[in-house]
CSV table of C-alpha atoms in Angstrom, one decimal:
chain,number,residue,atom,x,y,z
A,19,MET,CA,-0.5,0.1,-0.2
A,20,GLU,CA,2.7,2.5,0.5
A,21,MET,CA,4.4,1.9,-2.4
A,22,LYS,CA,1.2,2.3,-3.7
A,23,HIS,CA,1.9,5.9,-1.8
A,24,HIS,CA,4.9,7.0,-3.2
A,25,ALA,CA,4.1,6.4,-6.4
A,26,ALA,CA,1.6,8.3,-6.6
A,27,LEU,CA,2.6,10.7,-5.6
A,28,LEU,CA,6.0,11.1,-7.9
A,29,LEU,CA,3.4,11.2,-10.7
A,30,SER,CA,1.7,13.6,-9.0
A,31,LEU,CA,4.6,15.9,-8.9
A,32,LEU,CA,5.8,14.6,-12.4
A,33,ALA,CA,2.3,16.3,-14.1
A,34,LEU,CA,2.9,19.1,-12.0
A,35,SER,CA,5.9,19.2,-13.5
A,36,SER,CA,5.8,18.8,-17.0
A,37,GLN,CA,2.5,21.5,-16.3
A,38,ALA,CA,4.7,24.4,-14.5
A,39,LEU,CA,7.9,24.3,-17.1
A,40,ALA,CA,5.1,23.9,-20.2
A,41,ALA,CA,4.0,27.1,-18.7
A,42,GLY,CA,7.1,28.5,-18.0
A,43,GLU,CA,6.7,28.4,-15.0
A,44,GLU,CA,8.7,27.0,-12.0
A,45,ASP,CA,8.2,25.6,-9.6
A,46,ASP,CA,10.4,23.7,-6.4
A,47,ASP,CA,9.2,20.4,-7.5
A,48,ALA,CA,10.7,20.4,-11.0
A,49,TYR,CA,13.9,22.4,-10.4
A,50,TYR,CA,14.2,19.9,-8.4
A,51,LEU,CA,13.6,16.9,-11.1
A,52,ARG,CA,15.5,18.8,-14.0
A,53,ARG,CA,18.5,19.8,-11.9
A,54,LEU,CA,21.8,19.5,-12.8
A,55,THR,CA,23.9,16.2,-11.6
A,56,PRO,CA,27.9,16.9,-14.0
A,57,PRO,CA,30.4,14.9,-14.3
A,58,PRO,CA,34.0,15.1,-12.7
A,59,ILE,CA,35.6,18.8,-13.1
A,60,THR,CA,38.8,18.8,-15.8
A,61,SER,CA,40.1,22.7,-15.1
A,62,ILE,CA,38.9,25.8,-13.0
A,63,LYS,CA,39.3,28.8,-13.7
A,64,VAL,CA,38.6,32.5,-12.3
A,65,THR,CA,38.3,35.4,-14.2
A,66,HIS,CA,37.4,37.3,-12.2
A,67,PRO,CA,39.1,36.7,-8.7
A,68,ILE,CA,37.6,39.8,-6.7
A,69,ARG,CA,34.3,42.3,-7.7
A,70,ARG,CA,32.5,44.0,-5.6
A,71,ASP,CA,28.6,44.5,-6.3
A,72,GLU,CA,28.5,47.8,-5.8
A,73,THR,CA,23.9,47.6,-5.8
A,74,ALA,CA,24.5,46.3,-2.7
A,75,LEU,CA,21.9,47.6,-0.5
A,76,TYR,CA,24.3,47.3,2.8
A,77,ASP,CA,28.0,47.9,3.8
A,78,GLU,CA,30.8,45.3,2.9
A,79,THR,CA,33.7,45.1,2.3
A,80,CYS,CA,35.7,42.7,-0.1
A,81,GLU,CA,39.6,43.6,1.2
A,82,ASP,CA,39.8,40.2,2.3
A,83,PHE,CA,37.9,37.9,-0.7
A,84,LYS,CA,39.3,36.9,-3.5
A,85,ILE,CA,39.1,33.2,-4.5
A,86,THR,CA,40.9,30.5,-5.9
A,87,ALA,CA,40.8,27.7,-8.5
A,88,ARG,CA,41.0,25.3,-4.5
A,89,ASP,CA,38.1,27.5,-3.5
A,90,ALA,CA,35.9,26.9,-6.3
A,91,ARG,CA,36.9,23.7,-6.7
A,92,ARG,CA,35.5,22.9,-2.8
A,93,PHE,CA,32.8,25.0,-3.5
A,94,PHE,CA,31.7,22.9,-6.0
A,95,ARG,CA,32.7,19.5,-3.6
A,96,HIS,CA,29.8,21.0,-0.3
A,97,ALA,CA,27.5,22.8,-2.6
A,98,GLN,CA,24.4,21.4,-2.9
A,99,ALA,CA,21.1,22.7,-5.2
A,100,VAL,CA,18.7,24.8,-4.3
A,101,SER,CA,15.6,26.5,-6.3
A,102,ARG,CA,16.1,29.7,-7.1
A,103,ARG,CA,13.7,30.4,-4.7
A,104,ASP,CA,15.0,29.5,-1.9
A,105,TYR,CA,18.5,31.2,-3.0
A,106,ASN,CA,17.4,34.8,-3.5
A,107,VAL,CA,15.0,34.4,-0.2
A,108,TYR,CA,16.6,32.1,2.9
A,109,TYR,CA,20.5,32.0,1.6
A,110,PRO,CA,21.7,35.7,2.1
A,111,GLU,CA,23.4,37.5,-1.0
A,112,SER,CA,26.5,38.9,-0.6
A,113,GLY,CA,27.9,41.8,-2.0
A,114,CYS,CA,31.3,40.2,-2.7
A,115,TYR,CA,32.2,37.8,-5.7
A,116,GLY,CA,34.2,35.9,-7.9
A,117,LYS,CA,33.6,34.7,-11.5
A,118,GLY,CA,35.2,31.9,-13.6
A,119,ALA,CA,34.7,29.4,-16.2
A,120,THR,CA,34.8,25.3,-15.0
A,121,THR,CA,35.3,22.0,-18.2
A,122,TYR,CA,33.7,19.0,-17.5
A,123,THR,CA,35.2,15.7,-18.1
A,124,ASN,CA,31.9,15.2,-21.2
A,125,GLY,CA,33.3,18.0,-22.8
A,126,MET,CA,30.3,20.3,-20.7
A,127,ARG,CA,31.6,23.5,-20.0
A,128,THR,CA,30.2,26.5,-17.3
A,129,GLU,CA,30.7,29.2,-15.8
A,130,TRP,CA,30.5,30.1,-12.3
A,131,HIS,CA,29.8,32.9,-9.7
A,132,ILE,CA,30.3,32.3,-5.6
A,133,GLU,CA,29.8,34.3,-3.8
A,134,SER,CA,31.8,35.2,0.2
A,135,ASN,CA,28.5,34.1,2.1
A,136,GLY,CA,27.9,30.5,0.2
A,137,ARG,CA,25.8,31.1,-2.6
A,138,GLY,CA,26.5,30.4,-6.1
A,139,ILE,CA,25.2,29.6,-9.3
A,140,VAL,CA,26.6,28.1,-11.9
A,141,VAL,CA,25.3,28.0,-16.3
A,142,PRO,CA,26.3,25.5,-18.6
A,143,THR,CA,28.2,27.8,-22.5
A,144,ASN,CA,26.8,24.4,-23.7
A,145,GLY,CA,24.8,21.4,-23.6
A,146,LYS,CA,21.3,20.6,-24.0
A,147,ASN,CA,21.1,23.0,-20.6
A,148,LYS,CA,22.8,25.6,-21.4
A,149,GLY,CA,22.2,29.0,-20.6
A,150,VAL,CA,20.0,27.3,-18.0
A,151,ALA,CA,20.9,28.4,-14.4
A,152,TYR,CA,21.9,26.1,-12.0
A,153,TYR,CA,21.4,28.0,-7.9
A,154,LEU,CA,23.7,26.6,-5.6
A,155,TYR,CA,24.2,27.2,-1.5
A,156,CYS,CA,27.4,25.6,0.8
A,157,GLY,CA,27.4,25.8,4.3
A,158,ALA,CA,29.6,25.4,6.8
A,159,GLU,CA,32.7,23.6,4.2
A,160,CYS,CA,32.7,27.1,2.9
A,161,GLU,CA,32.9,29.9,5.8
A,162,THR,CA,36.4,30.3,5.2
A,163,LEU,CA,36.1,30.6,1.4
A,164,GLY,CA,37.8,33.4,-0.5
A,165,ARG,CA,39.2,34.4,2.2
A,166,THR,CA,42.8,35.6,2.4
A,167,GLU,CA,43.3,35.8,6.1
A,168,GLY,CA,45.2,33.2,6.9
A,169,LYS,CA,46.2,31.7,3.3
């Protein structure tokens, strides 16, 4: 009986997700059903190790923040996919961030944006998911991400 309930729930979620995607909307269930699970990374290139968002609504110094390829690799190893809504509602924005590009063993390439507080966005630049933004968050494992103190 319980197995039938789980199967019915999964079918309902798939139907709702298909409708949401067809309507051009993204709900949390649709997001999780289509999230990216990338293959191993072959290279990471940091294109902008430190950036400051001048439009940030708060005063934040970025003097001790500089993202490295090693930091980016740690971020990707520990980050979890989150919905766009959760990314914007539950994880505070940081004005300090780094940018770069990543290549994977299957040839997929992405551009990324990693903030000093553990938020990040990855966007494939080729393949079937080209242009789709994936929202990530890395918690305690990334507390010292990009921090130049003690490096």
